[in-house]
Amino acid sequence: PVTPPSAGPFTNGSFEIPALSAGTSTALTNGSTAIPGWTVSVPFSGDVVLARGSADGLSAYDGQQLIVFNAGNSPPGGSLSQTFNTTVGSNYTVTFAVGSQIGPAGLPDMSLAATALSSNNAVIASNYCVPANLVWTLFQLNFTAVTTSTTLLFKDTSSSTVNADLMLDDVTVTAAPPVTPPS
């Protein structure tokens, strides 16, 4: 049997490090690497928040911590990314949980774009994710690596964020053996 290649060093997909005190959260600034393995990009303060426990009544999907996009009615556009080693020609599956909390103001379009980028920033695959309200929805992103490293990017693509938040948790990457064409 062929041993699947490693998807490492993909790390901290449940955002458990650094561990926050129960019931607390911390807003992350542009360029922050405070969550090991991840880099934050935010156009405005408060766009990406690490929270412990629950956010807007939705508990973490896995572990104790989760990511909240556009907390405090901040504009959409915040993102979180991680670059990890991949084997060219190998197939990868990224699974992740996305949740939303939509307040009494109505039903804004809450969405998260998940994108796999090659080391030269070419889009390999993408998935536009629209979660259900107040529950976790599981999504997948499948791609075949074209370079020896791949960046996984999650970006808040919501149209409105007033009285609504978008959550991310339990990001995992699994690899399958490379596809060998028949001779």
CSV table of C-alpha atoms in Angstrom, one decimal, residues 51-150:
chain,number,residue,atom,x,y,z
A,51,ALA,CA,-12.9,33.6,21.4
A,52,ARG,CA,-13.0,31.0,24.2
A,53,GLY,CA,-16.3,29.3,25.0
A,54,SER,CA,-19.0,30.6,22.8
A,55,ALA,CA,-19.8,33.5,20.5
A,56,ASP,CA,-23.3,34.8,20.2
A,57,GLY,CA,-24.7,31.6,21.7
A,58,LEU,CA,-22.8,29.2,19.5
A,59,SER,CA,-20.2,27.1,21.4
A,60,ALA,CA,-16.9,26.1,19.8
A,61,TYR,CA,-17.4,23.2,17.4
A,62,ASP,CA,-14.2,21.4,18.5
A,63,GLY,CA,-12.3,22.2,21.8
A,64,GLN,CA,-12.9,25.4,23.6
A,65,GLN,CA,-11.9,28.2,21.1
A,66,LEU,CA,-13.2,29.5,17.8
A,67,ILE,CA,-12.6,32.4,15.3
A,68,VAL,CA,-15.3,35.1,15.0
A,69,PHE,CA,-15.2,37.3,11.9
A,70,ASN,CA,-16.7,40.9,11.9
A,71,ALA,CA,-17.3,40.9,15.6
A,72,GLY,CA,-18.7,44.2,17.0
A,73,ASN,CA,-20.4,45.1,13.7
A,74,SER,CA,-17.0,45.6,12.0
A,75,PRO,CA,-17.0,45.5,8.2
A,76,PRO,CA,-16.5,42.2,6.3
A,77,GLY,CA,-13.1,41.4,4.7
A,78,GLY,CA,-11.0,40.0,7.5
A,79,SER,CA,-9.1,36.8,6.7
A,80,LEU,CA,-7.0,34.1,8.2
A,81,SER,CA,-4.4,32.0,6.4
A,82,GLN,CA,-1.9,29.2,6.9
A,83,THR,CA,0.8,27.9,4.6
A,84,PHE,CA,1.7,24.2,4.9
A,85,ASN,CA,3.8,21.6,3.0
A,86,THR,CA,2.2,19.7,0.2
A,87,THR,CA,3.3,17.0,-2.2
A,88,VAL,CA,2.9,17.9,-5.9
A,89,GLY,CA,0.2,15.7,-7.5
A,90,SER,CA,-1.3,14.7,-4.1
A,91,ASN,CA,-5.0,15.2,-3.4
A,92,TYR,CA,-6.0,17.0,-0.2
A,93,THR,CA,-9.3,17.5,1.6
A,94,VAL,CA,-9.8,20.4,3.9
A,95,THR,CA,-12.8,20.1,6.3
A,96,PHE,CA,-14.0,22.9,8.5
A,97,ALA,CA,-17.0,24.1,10.5
A,98,VAL,CA,-18.7,27.5,9.8
A,99,GLY,CA,-21.4,29.0,11.8
A,100,SER,CA,-23.3,32.3,11.9
A,101,GLN,CA,-25.4,34.3,14.3
A,102,ILE,CA,-27.9,36.6,12.6
A,103,GLY,CA,-29.6,39.0,15.0
A,104,PRO,CA,-33.1,40.5,14.9
A,105,ALA,CA,-32.2,43.1,12.2
A,106,GLY,CA,-32.8,40.6,9.4
A,107,LEU,CA,-31.0,38.0,7.3
A,108,PRO,CA,-27.8,39.5,5.9
A,109,ASP,CA,-25.8,37.4,3.5
A,110,MET,CA,-23.2,35.7,5.8
A,111,SER,CA,-20.5,33.9,3.8
A,112,LEU,CA,-16.9,32.7,4.1
A,113,ALA,CA,-14.7,32.0,1.1
A,114,ALA,CA,-12.2,29.1,1.6
A,115,THR,CA,-9.4,29.1,-1.0
A,116,ALA,CA,-6.4,27.0,-1.6
A,117,LEU,CA,-3.5,28.9,-3.2
A,118,SER,CA,-0.3,27.6,-4.8
A,119,SER,CA,3.1,29.0,-3.6
A,120,ASN,CA,2.9,31.5,-6.5
A,121,ASN,CA,-0.6,32.6,-5.3
A,122,ALA,CA,-2.6,30.9,-8.1
A,123,VAL,CA,-6.0,29.7,-7.0
A,124,ILE,CA,-6.1,25.9,-6.9
A,125,ALA,CA,-9.6,25.5,-5.5
A,126,SER,CA,-12.2,27.6,-3.7
A,127,ASN,CA,-15.5,27.1,-1.9
A,128,TYR,CA,-18.0,29.8,-1.1
A,129,CYS,CA,-19.6,28.8,2.2
A,130,VAL,CA,-23.0,30.0,3.4
A,131,PRO,CA,-23.7,28.6,6.9
A,132,ALA,CA,-27.0,28.1,8.6
A,133,ASN,CA,-28.0,30.4,11.5
A,134,LEU,CA,-27.0,29.3,15.1
A,135,VAL,CA,-25.7,25.9,14.1
A,136,TRP,CA,-22.4,24.7,12.7
A,137,THR,CA,-22.3,23.7,9.0
A,138,LEU,CA,-19.5,21.4,7.8
A,139,PHE,CA,-17.8,22.2,4.5
A,140,GLN,CA,-15.0,20.7,2.4
A,141,LEU,CA,-12.4,22.1,0.1
A,142,ASN,CA,-10.7,19.5,-2.2
A,143,PHE,CA,-7.6,20.3,-4.2
A,144,THR,CA,-4.6,18.7,-5.9
A,145,ALA,CA,-1.3,20.3,-4.9
A,146,VAL,CA,0.6,21.9,-7.7
A,147,THR,CA,3.5,23.2,-5.6
A,148,THR,CA,5.4,22.0,-2.5
A,149,SER,CA,3.5,24.4,-0.3
A,150,THR,CA,-0.1,25.5,-0.3
